[in-house]
Every structure is written in structure tokens, then in C-alpha cells.
mmCIF file with all atom_site columns, C-alpha atoms in Angstrom:
data_model
loop_
_atom_site.group_PDB
_atom_site.id
_atom_site.type_symbol
_atom_site.label_atom_id
_atom_site.label_alt_id
_atom_site.label_comp_id
_atom_site.label_asym_id
_atom_site.label_entity_id
_atom_site.label_seq_id
_atom_site.pdbx_PDB_ins_code
_atom_site.Cartn_x
_atom_site.Cartn_y
_atom_site.Cartn_z
_atom_site.occupancy
_atom_site.B_iso_or_equiv
_atom_site.pdbx_formal_charge
_atom_site.auth_seq_id
_atom_site.auth_comp_id
_atom_site.auth_asym_id
_atom_site.auth_atom_id
_atom_site.pdbx_PDB_model_num
ATOM 1   C CA . MET A 1 1   ? -2.392  -26.878 -5.326  1.00 70.00 ? 28  MET A CA 1
ATOM 2   C CA . GLN A 1 2   ? -6.119  -26.765 -4.608  1.00 86.00 ? 29  GLN A CA 1
ATOM 3   C CA . TRP A 1 3   ? -7.551  -23.314 -5.381  1.00 96.00 ? 30  TRP A CA 1
ATOM 4   C CA . ASN A 1 4   ? -11.088 -24.027 -4.195  1.00 95.00 ? 31  ASN A CA 1
ATOM 5   C CA . THR A 1 5   ? -10.392 -25.010 -0.588  1.00 97.00 ? 32  THR A CA 1
ATOM 6   C CA . LEU A 1 6   ? -11.952 -22.778 2.055   1.00 98.00 ? 33  LEU A CA 1
ATOM 7   C CA . ALA A 1 7   ? -9.411  -20.925 4.171   1.00 98.00 ? 34  ALA A CA 1
ATOM 8   C CA . THR A 1 8   ? -8.833  -21.780 7.805   1.00 98.00 ? 35  THR A CA 1
ATOM 9   C CA . ASP A 1 9   ? -9.946  -19.412 10.549  1.00 98.00 ? 36  ASP A CA 1
ATOM 10  C CA . LYS A 1 10  ? -6.285  -18.612 11.202  1.00 98.00 ? 37  LYS A CA 1
ATOM 11  C CA . SER A 1 11  ? -5.745  -17.637 7.572   1.00 98.00 ? 38  SER A CA 1
ATOM 12  C CA . ILE A 1 12  ? -8.920  -15.538 7.501   1.00 98.00 ? 39  ILE A CA 1
ATOM 13  C CA . LYS A 1 13  ? -7.905  -13.707 10.673  1.00 98.00 ? 40  LYS A CA 1
ATOM 14  C CA . LYS A 1 14  ? -4.454  -12.955 9.258   1.00 98.00 ? 41  LYS A CA 1
ATOM 15  C CA . THR A 1 15  ? -5.938  -11.699 5.991   1.00 98.00 ? 42  THR A CA 1
ATOM 16  C CA . VAL A 1 16  ? -8.518  -9.495  7.686   1.00 98.00 ? 43  VAL A CA 1
ATOM 17  C CA . ALA A 1 17  ? -5.824  -7.883  9.845   1.00 98.00 ? 44  ALA A CA 1
ATOM 18  C CA . ALA A 1 18  ? -3.644  -7.178  6.813   1.00 98.00 ? 45  ALA A CA 1
ATOM 19  C CA . LEU A 1 19  ? -6.592  -5.689  4.918   1.00 98.00 ? 46  LEU A CA 1
ATOM 20  C CA . LYS A 1 20  ? -7.369  -3.418  7.872   1.00 98.00 ? 47  LYS A CA 1
ATOM 21  C CA . ASP A 1 21  ? -3.793  -2.114  7.707   1.00 98.00 ? 48  ASP A CA 1
ATOM 22  C CA . ALA A 1 22  ? -4.456  -1.439  4.015   1.00 98.00 ? 49  ALA A CA 1
ATOM 23  C CA . ASN A 1 23  ? -7.546  0.621   4.907   1.00 98.00 ? 50  ASN A CA 1
ATOM 24  C CA . ILE A 1 24  ? -9.972  -2.046  3.675   1.00 98.00 ? 51  ILE A CA 1
ATOM 25  C CA . GLU A 1 25  ? -12.745 -3.156  6.028   1.00 98.00 ? 52  GLU A CA 1
ATOM 26  C CA . SER A 1 26  ? -13.847 -6.794  6.294   1.00 98.00 ? 53  SER A CA 1
ATOM 27  C CA . VAL A 1 27  ? -16.986 -8.578  7.438   1.00 98.00 ? 54  VAL A CA 1
ATOM 28  C CA . ILE A 1 28  ? -17.106 -12.343 7.942   1.00 98.00 ? 55  ILE A CA 1
ATOM 29  C CA . VAL A 1 29  ? -20.312 -14.336 7.419   1.00 98.00 ? 56  VAL A CA 1
ATOM 30  C CA . GLU A 1 30  ? -21.048 -18.041 7.260   1.00 98.00 ? 57  GLU A CA 1
ATOM 31  C CA . THR A 1 31  ? -23.315 -18.232 4.200   1.00 98.00 ? 58  THR A CA 1
ATOM 32  C CA . GLY A 1 32  ? -24.225 -16.526 0.960   1.00 98.00 ? 59  GLY A CA 1
ATOM 33  C CA . ALA A 1 33  ? -27.657 -15.747 2.405   1.00 98.00 ? 60  ALA A CA 1
ATOM 34  C CA . GLU A 1 34  ? -26.005 -13.828 5.253   1.00 98.00 ? 61  GLU A CA 1
ATOM 35  C CA . ALA A 1 35  ? -23.808 -12.005 2.743   1.00 98.00 ? 62  ALA A CA 1
ATOM 36  C CA . LYS A 1 36  ? -26.874 -10.912 0.771   1.00 98.00 ? 63  LYS A CA 1
ATOM 37  C CA . LYS A 1 37  ? -28.562 -9.664  3.930   1.00 98.00 ? 64  LYS A CA 1
ATOM 38  C CA . LYS A 1 38  ? -25.466 -7.693  4.890   1.00 98.00 ? 65  LYS A CA 1
ATOM 39  C CA . ILE A 1 39  ? -25.181 -6.079  1.446   1.00 97.00 ? 66  ILE A CA 1
ATOM 40  C CA . LEU A 1 40  ? -28.806 -4.968  1.459   1.00 96.00 ? 67  LEU A CA 1
ATOM 41  C CA . GLU A 1 41  ? -28.324 -3.524  4.941   1.00 97.00 ? 68  GLU A CA 1
ATOM 42  C CA . MET A 1 42  ? -25.332 -1.509  3.723   1.00 98.00 ? 69  MET A CA 1
ATOM 43  C CA . ILE A 1 43  ? -26.804 -0.048  0.525   1.00 98.00 ? 70  ILE A CA 1
ATOM 44  C CA . PRO A 1 44  ? -29.484 2.622   1.042   1.00 97.00 ? 71  PRO A CA 1
ATOM 45  C CA . LYS A 1 45  ? -32.752 2.265   -0.865  1.00 96.00 ? 72  LYS A CA 1
ATOM 46  C CA . LYS A 1 46  ? -32.806 4.288   -4.112  1.00 97.00 ? 73  LYS A CA 1
ATOM 47  C CA . ALA A 1 47  ? -28.992 4.391   -4.148  1.00 98.00 ? 74  ALA A CA 1
ATOM 48  C CA . GLU A 1 48  ? -27.233 4.328   -7.511  1.00 98.00 ? 75  GLU A CA 1
ATOM 49  C CA . VAL A 1 49  ? -25.715 0.848   -7.778  1.00 98.00 ? 76  VAL A CA 1
ATOM 50  C CA . MET A 1 50  ? -23.633 -0.881  -10.428 1.00 97.00 ? 77  MET A CA 1
ATOM 51  C CA . GLN A 1 51  ? -23.716 -4.644  -9.989  1.00 96.00 ? 78  GLN A CA 1
ATOM 52  C CA . MET A 1 52  ? -20.648 -5.951  -11.792 1.00 96.00 ? 79  MET A CA 1
ATOM 53  C CA . THR A 1 53  ? -20.817 -9.273  -13.627 1.00 92.00 ? 80  THR A CA 1
ATOM 54  C CA . SER A 1 54  ? -20.289 -11.859 -10.898 1.00 94.00 ? 81  SER A CA 1
ATOM 55  C CA . ILE A 1 55  ? -21.200 -15.518 -10.503 1.00 94.00 ? 82  ILE A CA 1
ATOM 56  C CA . THR A 1 56  ? -21.070 -14.947 -6.736  1.00 97.00 ? 83  THR A CA 1
ATOM 57  C CA . LEU A 1 57  ? -23.653 -12.142 -6.804  1.00 97.00 ? 84  LEU A CA 1
ATOM 58  C CA . ASP A 1 58  ? -25.875 -14.124 -9.171  1.00 96.00 ? 85  ASP A CA 1
ATOM 59  C CA . THR A 1 59  ? -25.687 -17.187 -6.937  1.00 97.00 ? 86  THR A CA 1
ATOM 60  C CA . ILE A 1 60  ? -26.700 -15.407 -3.736  1.00 97.00 ? 87  ILE A CA 1
ATOM 61  C CA . GLY A 1 61  ? -29.482 -13.398 -5.403  1.00 97.00 ? 88  GLY A CA 1
ATOM 62  C CA . VAL A 1 62  ? -27.963 -9.934  -5.110  1.00 97.00 ? 89  VAL A CA 1
ATOM 63  C CA . SER A 1 63  ? -27.919 -9.280  -8.859  1.00 97.00 ? 90  SER A CA 1
ATOM 64  C CA . GLN A 1 64  ? -31.639 -9.920  -9.072  1.00 97.00 ? 91  GLN A CA 1
ATOM 65  C CA . GLU A 1 65  ? -32.393 -7.763  -6.034  1.00 97.00 ? 92  GLU A CA 1
ATOM 66  C CA . ILE A 1 66  ? -30.440 -4.783  -7.350  1.00 97.00 ? 93  ILE A CA 1
ATOM 67  C CA . ASN A 1 67  ? -31.713 -4.946  -10.913 1.00 97.00 ? 94  ASN A CA 1
ATOM 68  C CA . GLU A 1 68  ? -35.243 -6.307  -10.581 1.00 97.00 ? 95  GLU A CA 1
ATOM 69  C CA . SER A 1 69  ? -36.711 -5.229  -7.228  1.00 97.00 ? 96  SER A CA 1
ATOM 70  C CA . GLY A 1 70  ? -37.151 -1.559  -8.132  1.00 96.00 ? 97  GLY A CA 1
ATOM 71  C CA . LYS A 1 71  ? -35.648 -0.590  -4.786  1.00 97.00 ? 98  LYS A CA 1
ATOM 72  C CA . TYR A 1 72  ? -32.386 0.688   -6.253  1.00 98.00 ? 99  TYR A CA 1
ATOM 73  C CA . ASP A 1 73  ? -31.228 2.947   -9.065  1.00 97.00 ? 100 ASP A CA 1
ATOM 74  C CA . SER A 1 74  ? -29.681 0.201   -11.192 1.00 97.00 ? 101 SER A CA 1
ATOM 75  C CA . VAL A 1 75  ? -26.893 1.411   -13.472 1.00 97.00 ? 102 VAL A CA 1
ATOM 76  C CA . ARG A 1 76  ? -26.944 -1.898  -15.314 1.00 96.00 ? 103 ARG A CA 1
ATOM 77  C CA . ASN A 1 77  ? -30.599 -1.334  -16.242 1.00 96.00 ? 104 ASN A CA 1
ATOM 78  C CA . LYS A 1 78  ? -29.696 2.097   -17.609 1.00 96.00 ? 105 LYS A CA 1
ATOM 79  C CA . LEU A 1 79  ? -26.879 0.592   -19.665 1.00 94.00 ? 106 LEU A CA 1
ATOM 80  C CA . TYR A 1 80  ? -29.212 -1.972  -21.217 1.00 93.00 ? 107 TYR A CA 1
ATOM 81  C CA . LYS A 1 81  ? -31.364 0.880   -22.572 1.00 94.00 ? 108 LYS A CA 1
ATOM 82  C CA . LEU A 1 82  ? -28.482 2.533   -24.408 1.00 94.00 ? 109 LEU A CA 1
ATOM 83  C CA . ASP A 1 83  ? -27.179 1.765   -27.901 1.00 93.00 ? 110 ASP A CA 1
ATOM 84  C CA . ARG A 1 84  ? -23.568 0.617   -27.775 1.00 89.00 ? 111 ARG A CA 1
ATOM 85  C CA . ASN A 1 85  ? -22.965 1.848   -31.325 1.00 92.00 ? 112 ASN A CA 1
ATOM 86  C CA . THR A 1 86  ? -24.244 5.403   -30.841 1.00 95.00 ? 113 THR A CA 1
ATOM 87  C CA . GLN A 1 87  ? -24.008 5.936   -27.059 1.00 95.00 ? 114 GLN A CA 1
ATOM 88  C CA . HIS A 1 88  ? -20.756 4.186   -26.205 1.00 92.00 ? 115 HIS A CA 1
ATOM 89  C CA . LYS A 1 89  ? -19.191 7.192   -24.481 1.00 94.00 ? 116 LYS A CA 1
ATOM 90  C CA . GLU A 1 90  ? -22.275 7.684   -22.316 1.00 93.00 ? 117 GLU A CA 1
ATOM 91  C CA . MET A 1 91  ? -22.134 4.012   -21.369 1.00 94.00 ? 118 MET A CA 1
ATOM 92  C CA . GLN A 1 92  ? -18.476 4.330   -20.391 1.00 94.00 ? 119 GLN A CA 1
ATOM 93  C CA . GLN A 1 93  ? -19.217 7.337   -18.203 1.00 94.00 ? 120 GLN A CA 1
ATOM 94  C CA . LEU A 1 94  ? -22.155 5.654   -16.488 1.00 92.00 ? 121 LEU A CA 1
ATOM 95  C CA . GLY A 1 95  ? -20.139 2.538   -15.686 1.00 93.00 ? 122 GLY A CA 1
ATOM 96  C CA . ALA A 1 96  ? -17.006 4.341   -14.548 1.00 95.00 ? 123 ALA A CA 1
ATOM 97  C CA . ALA A 1 97  ? -18.329 6.227   -11.537 1.00 96.00 ? 124 ALA A CA 1
ATOM 98  C CA . PRO A 1 98  ? -21.487 4.781   -9.988  1.00 97.00 ? 125 PRO A CA 1
ATOM 99  C CA . ASP A 1 99  ? -22.041 5.747   -6.365  1.00 98.00 ? 126 ASP A CA 1
ATOM 100 C CA . TRP A 1 100 ? -21.952 2.083   -5.316  1.00 98.00 ? 127 TRP A CA 1
ATOM 101 C CA . SER A 1 101 ? -20.027 -0.698  -7.089  1.00 98.00 ? 128 SER A CA 1
ATOM 102 C CA . ILE A 1 102 ? -20.585 -4.285  -5.967  1.00 98.00 ? 129 ILE A CA 1
ATOM 103 C CA . GLY A 1 103 ? -18.881 -7.411  -7.256  1.00 98.00 ? 130 GLY A CA 1
ATOM 104 C CA . SER A 1 104 ? -16.223 -9.943  -6.354  1.00 97.00 ? 131 SER A CA 1
ATOM 105 C CA . VAL A 1 105 ? -12.492 -10.552 -6.803  1.00 98.00 ? 132 VAL A CA 1
ATOM 106 C CA . HIS A 1 106 ? -10.313 -13.444 -7.894  1.00 98.00 ? 133 HIS A CA 1
ATOM 107 C CA . ALA A 1 107 ? -7.739  -13.692 -5.101  1.00 98.00 ? 134 ALA A CA 1
ATOM 108 C CA . ILE A 1 108 ? -6.759  -12.027 -1.824  1.00 98.00 ? 135 ILE A CA 1
ATOM 109 C CA . THR A 1 109 ? -3.384  -12.614 -0.230  1.00 98.00 ? 136 THR A CA 1
ATOM 110 C CA . GLU A 1 110 ? -2.803  -13.130 3.476   1.00 98.00 ? 137 GLU A CA 1
ATOM 111 C CA . ASP A 1 111 ? -0.760  -9.918  3.492   1.00 98.00 ? 138 ASP A CA 1
ATOM 112 C CA . GLY A 1 112 ? -3.712  -7.889  2.208   1.00 98.00 ? 139 GLY A CA 1
ATOM 113 C CA . LYS A 1 113 ? -3.388  -7.604  -1.566  1.00 98.00 ? 140 LYS A CA 1
ATOM 114 C CA . VAL A 1 114 ? -6.552  -7.872  -3.672  1.00 98.00 ? 141 VAL A CA 1
ATOM 115 C CA . LEU A 1 115 ? -6.361  -9.223  -7.247  1.00 98.00 ? 142 LEU A CA 1
ATOM 116 C CA . ILE A 1 116 ? -9.011  -8.708  -9.916  1.00 98.00 ? 143 ILE A CA 1
ATOM 117 C CA . ALA A 1 117 ? -8.603  -10.011 -13.465 1.00 97.00 ? 144 ALA A CA 1
ATOM 118 C CA . SER A 1 118 ? -10.649 -8.635  -16.346 1.00 95.00 ? 145 SER A CA 1
ATOM 119 C CA . ASN A 1 119 ? -11.021 -8.999  -20.083 1.00 91.00 ? 146 ASN A CA 1
ATOM 120 C CA . THR A 1 120 ? -12.593 -5.606  -20.930 1.00 92.00 ? 147 THR A CA 1
ATOM 121 C CA . GLY A 1 121 ? -11.676 -3.754  -17.735 1.00 95.00 ? 148 GLY A CA 1
ATOM 122 C CA . SER A 1 122 ? -15.183 -2.283  -17.510 1.00 94.00 ? 149 SER A CA 1
ATOM 123 C CA . GLN A 1 123 ? -15.521 -2.947  -13.775 1.00 96.00 ? 150 GLN A CA 1
ATOM 124 C CA . LEU A 1 124 ? -12.138 -1.537  -12.827 1.00 97.00 ? 151 LEU A CA 1
ATOM 125 C CA . PRO A 1 125 ? -12.686 2.281   -12.927 1.00 97.00 ? 152 PRO A CA 1
ATOM 126 C CA . GLY A 1 126 ? -15.354 2.145   -10.223 1.00 97.00 ? 153 GLY A CA 1
ATOM 127 C CA . TYR A 1 127 ? -13.278 -0.183  -8.092  1.00 98.00 ? 154 TYR A CA 1
ATOM 128 C CA . VAL A 1 128 ? -10.100 1.861   -8.410  1.00 98.00 ? 155 VAL A CA 1
ATOM 129 C CA . TYR A 1 129 ? -11.457 5.368   -7.905  1.00 97.00 ? 156 TYR A CA 1
ATOM 130 C CA . GLY A 1 130 ? -14.810 6.230   -9.469  1.00 97.00 ? 157 GLY A CA 1
ATOM 131 C CA . SER A 1 131 ? -17.201 4.789   -6.875  1.00 98.00 ? 158 SER A CA 1
ATOM 132 C CA . SER A 1 132 ? -17.658 6.307   -3.443  1.00 98.00 ? 159 SER A CA 1
ATOM 133 C CA . HIS A 1 133 ? -18.548 2.871   -2.053  1.00 98.00 ? 160 HIS A CA 1
ATOM 134 C CA . VAL A 1 134 ? -17.239 -0.554  -3.098  1.00 98.00 ? 161 VAL A CA 1
ATOM 135 C CA . ILE A 1 135 ? -18.421 -3.926  -1.792  1.00 98.00 ? 162 ILE A CA 1
ATOM 136 C CA . TRP A 1 136 ? -16.693 -7.164  -2.740  1.00 98.00 ? 163 TRP A CA 1
ATOM 137 C CA . VAL A 1 137 ? -18.294 -10.484 -1.782  1.00 98.00 ? 164 VAL A CA 1
ATOM 138 C CA . VAL A 1 138 ? -15.555 -13.092 -1.561  1.00 98.00 ? 165 VAL A CA 1
ATOM 139 C CA . SER A 1 139 ? -15.590 -16.781 -0.716  1.00 98.00 ? 166 SER A CA 1
ATOM 140 C CA . THR A 1 140 ? -12.720 -17.651 1.596   1.00 98.00 ? 167 THR A CA 1
ATOM 141 C CA . GLN A 1 141 ? -11.562 -20.182 -1.038  1.00 98.00 ? 168 GLN A CA 1
ATOM 142 C CA . LYS A 1 142 ? -10.036 -17.130 -2.762  1.00 98.00 ? 169 LYS A CA 1
ATOM 143 C CA . ILE A 1 143 ? -7.600  -16.413 0.077   1.00 98.00 ? 170 ILE A CA 1
ATOM 144 C CA . VAL A 1 144 ? -4.014  -17.330 -0.873  1.00 98.00 ? 171 VAL A CA 1
ATOM 145 C CA . LYS A 1 145 ? -0.703  -17.005 0.905   1.00 98.00 ? 172 LYS A CA 1
ATOM 146 C CA . THR A 1 146 ? 1.287   -14.862 -1.524  1.00 98.00 ? 173 THR A CA 1
ATOM 147 C CA . LEU A 1 147 ? 0.967   -12.621 -4.557  1.00 98.00 ? 174 LEU A CA 1
ATOM 148 C CA . GLU A 1 148 ? 2.584   -15.375 -6.634  1.00 98.00 ? 175 GLU A CA 1
ATOM 149 C CA . ASP A 1 149 ? -0.105  -17.783 -5.448  1.00 98.00 ? 176 ASP A CA 1
ATOM 150 C CA . GLY A 1 150 ? -2.753  -15.237 -6.378  1.00 98.00 ? 177 GLY A CA 1
ATOM 151 C CA . MET A 1 151 ? -1.413  -15.017 -9.919  1.00 98.00 ? 178 MET A CA 1
ATOM 152 C CA . LYS A 1 152 ? -1.322  -18.806 -10.179 1.00 98.00 ? 179 LYS A CA 1
ATOM 153 C CA . ARG A 1 153 ? -4.916  -19.005 -8.948  1.00 98.00 ? 180 ARG A CA 1
ATOM 154 C CA . ILE A 1 154 ? -6.010  -16.603 -11.677 1.00 98.00 ? 181 ILE A CA 1
ATOM 155 C CA . TYR A 1 155 ? -4.122  -18.192 -14.566 1.00 97.00 ? 182 TYR A CA 1
ATOM 156 C CA . ASP A 1 156 ? -4.230  -21.871 -13.574 1.00 97.00 ? 183 ASP A CA 1
ATOM 157 C CA . TYR A 1 157 ? -7.694  -22.062 -12.046 1.00 97.00 ? 184 TYR A CA 1
ATOM 158 C CA . VAL A 1 158 ? -9.967  -19.069 -12.739 1.00 97.00 ? 185 VAL A CA 1
ATOM 159 C CA . LEU A 1 159 ? -9.089  -18.484 -16.401 1.00 96.00 ? 186 LEU A CA 1
ATOM 160 C CA . PRO A 1 160 ? -9.896  -22.007 -17.655 1.00 95.00 ? 187 PRO A CA 1
ATOM 161 C CA . LEU A 1 161 ? -13.191 -21.984 -15.736 1.00 94.00 ? 188 LEU A CA 1
ATOM 162 C CA . GLU A 1 162 ? -14.079 -18.545 -17.094 1.00 94.00 ? 189 GLU A CA 1
ATOM 163 C CA . THR A 1 163 ? -13.383 -19.773 -20.623 1.00 95.00 ? 190 THR A CA 1
ATOM 164 C CA . LYS A 1 164 ? -15.833 -22.658 -20.121 1.00 94.00 ? 191 LYS A CA 1
ATOM 165 C CA . ARG A 1 165 ? -18.420 -20.311 -18.579 1.00 90.00 ? 192 ARG A CA 1
ATOM 166 C CA . ALA A 1 166 ? -18.189 -17.813 -21.435 1.00 90.00 ? 193 ALA A CA 1
ATOM 167 C CA . ARG A 1 167 ? -18.450 -20.518 -24.100 1.00 94.00 ? 194 ARG A CA 1
ATOM 168 C CA . LYS A 1 168 ? -21.628 -21.837 -22.526 1.00 92.00 ? 195 LYS A CA 1
ATOM 169 C CA . ALA A 1 169 ? -23.157 -18.456 -21.655 1.00 87.00 ? 196 ALA A CA 1
ATOM 170 C CA . TYR A 1 170 ? -22.577 -16.829 -25.037 1.00 89.00 ? 197 TYR A CA 1
ATOM 171 C CA . GLY A 1 171 ? -22.656 -19.838 -27.343 1.00 93.00 ? 198 GLY A CA 1
ATOM 172 C CA . LEU A 1 172 ? -19.016 -19.413 -28.311 1.00 93.00 ? 199 LEU A CA 1
ATOM 173 C CA . PRO A 1 173 ? -16.987 -22.062 -30.167 1.00 94.00 ? 200 PRO A CA 1
ATOM 174 C CA . ASP A 1 174 ? -14.468 -24.358 -28.505 1.00 93.00 ? 201 ASP A CA 1
ATOM 175 C CA . THR A 1 175 ? -11.693 -22.300 -30.070 1.00 94.00 ? 202 THR A CA 1
ATOM 176 C CA . PHE A 1 176 ? -12.634 -19.318 -27.881 1.00 94.00 ? 203 PHE A CA 1
ATOM 177 C CA . HIS A 1 177 ? -10.403 -18.571 -24.889 1.00 92.00 ? 204 HIS A CA 1
ATOM 178 C CA . SER A 1 178 ? -10.946 -15.876 -22.263 1.00 93.00 ? 205 SER A CA 1
ATOM 179 C CA . ASN A 1 179 ? -8.155  -13.423 -21.531 1.00 94.00 ? 206 ASN A CA 1
ATOM 180 C CA . VAL A 1 180 ? -6.619  -11.698 -18.558 1.00 96.00 ? 207 VAL A CA 1
ATOM 181 C CA . SER A 1 181 ? -6.392  -8.509  -20.585 1.00 96.00 ? 208 SER A CA 1
ATOM 182 C CA . LYS A 1 182 ? -6.169  -6.309  -17.506 1.00 97.00 ? 209 LYS A CA 1
ATOM 183 C CA . LEU A 1 183 ? -5.141  -7.125  -13.969 1.00 98.00 ? 210 LEU A CA 1
ATOM 184 C CA . LEU A 1 184 ? -5.808  -4.915  -10.953 1.00 98.00 ? 211 LEU A CA 1
ATOM 185 C CA . ILE A 1 185 ? -3.827  -5.313  -7.730  1.00 98.00 ? 212 ILE A CA 1
ATOM 186 C CA . VAL A 1 186 ? -5.067  -3.230  -4.810  1.00 98.00 ? 213 VAL A CA 1
ATOM 187 C CA . ASN A 1 187 ? -2.288  -2.819  -2.261  1.00 98.00 ? 214 ASN A CA 1
ATOM 188 C CA . LYS A 1 188 ? -4.008  -0.149  -0.185  1.00 98.00 ? 215 LYS A CA 1
ATOM 189 C CA . GLU A 1 189 ? -7.078  2.109   -0.201  1.00 98.00 ? 216 GLU A CA 1
ATOM 190 C CA . VAL A 1 190 ? -6.506  5.785   0.561   1.00 97.00 ? 217 VAL A CA 1
ATOM 191 C CA . ALA A 1 191 ? -10.133 6.726   1.315   1.00 97.00 ? 218 ALA A CA 1
ATOM 192 C CA . PRO A 1 192 ? -11.363 5.521   4.731   1.00 93.00 ? 219 PRO A CA 1
ATOM 193 C CA . ASN A 1 193 ? -14.486 3.332   4.764   1.00 95.00 ? 220 ASN A CA 1
ATOM 194 C CA . ARG A 1 194 ? -14.638 3.196   0.966   1.00 98.00 ? 221 ARG A CA 1
ATOM 195 C CA . ILE A 1 195 ? -14.059 -0.535  0.399   1.00 98.00 ? 222 ILE A CA 1
ATOM 196 C CA . THR A 1 196 ? -15.688 -3.374  2.333   1.00 98.00 ? 223 THR A CA 1
ATOM 197 C CA . ILE A 1 197 ? -15.008 -7.055  1.731   1.00 98.00 ? 224 ILE A CA 1
ATOM 198 C CA . ILE A 1 198 ? -17.627 -9.552  2.857   1.00 98.00 ? 225 ILE A CA 1
ATOM 199 C CA . PHE A 1 199 ? -15.904 -12.889 3.366   1.00 98.00 ? 226 PHE A CA 1
ATOM 200 C CA . VAL A 1 200 ? -18.178 -15.913 3.059   1.00 98.00 ? 227 VAL A CA 1
ATOM 201 C CA . LYS A 1 201 ? -17.275 -19.261 4.588   1.00 98.00 ? 228 LYS A CA 1
ATOM 202 C CA . GLU A 1 202 ? -18.746 -21.295 1.762   1.00 97.00 ? 229 GLU A CA 1
ATOM 203 C CA . LYS A 1 203 ? -17.729 -21.926 -1.825  1.00 97.00 ? 230 LYS A CA 1
ATOM 204 C CA . LEU A 1 204 ? -19.039 -19.270 -4.179  1.00 97.00 ? 231 LEU A CA 1
ATOM 205 C CA . GLY A 1 205 ? -17.907 -18.072 -7.597  1.00 94.00 ? 232 GLY A CA 1
ATOM 206 C CA . LEU A 1 206 ? -14.727 -19.144 -9.348  1.00 91.00 ? 233 LEU A CA 1
#
């Protein structure tokens, strides 16, 4: 099965309706540039924002805007200033409950389930509960029919690509393999207007 094929309009419509029933709002845009514009419209200036590691956000320029423009209170910039050996607990606390968390996901089913795989799990506390506002930017290539398909997309498609990315990014040996150490499945959000998914009708991310 092809895991990088953009979803049809029918599939997108079905997914958006299911997500609405799960208390997750959706916005549909055509391009990454439109997604970036929408994100910056949603996040107030000077807001505390944690930009999670995301090829999608890097590609559309959101990571740079959040961390380098000076317009936002970047949690990632604060983390870079701390010593992991002596300030690890402070780093955990900062990353767990930023006011805004932005990132992406690895699969969304047509019946409204959101799947996020992680090695360390560092992005998950904010997504699950800690952040008052969560924005996920998601290419429609990540829409799948079933939960089983979502798991296959993660293990058969995303994981091998993430292994290659990590080897190149961090200079790791060919023996290194990424892990799905933790897997989050969001079936429903209990807080109204907390999570927004921006669907993009072009290929972005893994």
C-alpha cells in the first residue's frame, strides 16, 4: 500500500466529520504556505510556544518563525539554555506544559483517531493534557482508513524513513535504528477548542 498518496476530498471530508465528533477542530488548506499563515494567525504574539520536532514545521518555515523571529516566547530556546545534566527536571517541566504546542502526527484514521509515535515521548505530555492549545499540521497523505492501517503506516513507512533521517541528522552509524518507544492514540478530546488540525493538500513530512 502507498502511504504517501494524498487523500481524496471524500476521504478528507469523512475524516474531518469524525474528528469534529471527537471534539477536534479541522482546517483545510491547499499549501504549506497557507498552513503557516493560518498558524501565525492563530497564535498570539508573545505567546509561550513549544515547537515540537517536525519535518513538516521545518519545511513550511514555522519552526524558524517561532524560534528566531523574536515574536514569540519560544520554549525551545529556553530549553537550549539549560544544562541537561544539572537542570533535567526543569527541562521536563518546561516541555510538559507550554501554553501552545505545535507539531504534526503520523496517521489519522477516517473515523477520527490520531496516532503519534515517539522515541523519547517528550512531545506527548503537552499534546495529551499539559498545553491549553495544540495545533497539528498534517499532510493529507497521513489519512488512512483504519487504526490497523495507521499502525502499518507508522511501522512500515514512517519508522524506516525516520531511521534514515536520524542517521543523517546526527551522524549515527548504519547500525542505528529508531524506535516507536511510545505510541499515543487520541480517540477524543474532552476540552472544547483545545486541538486544531490543519490539513494540507500537499505532501509534507513523513
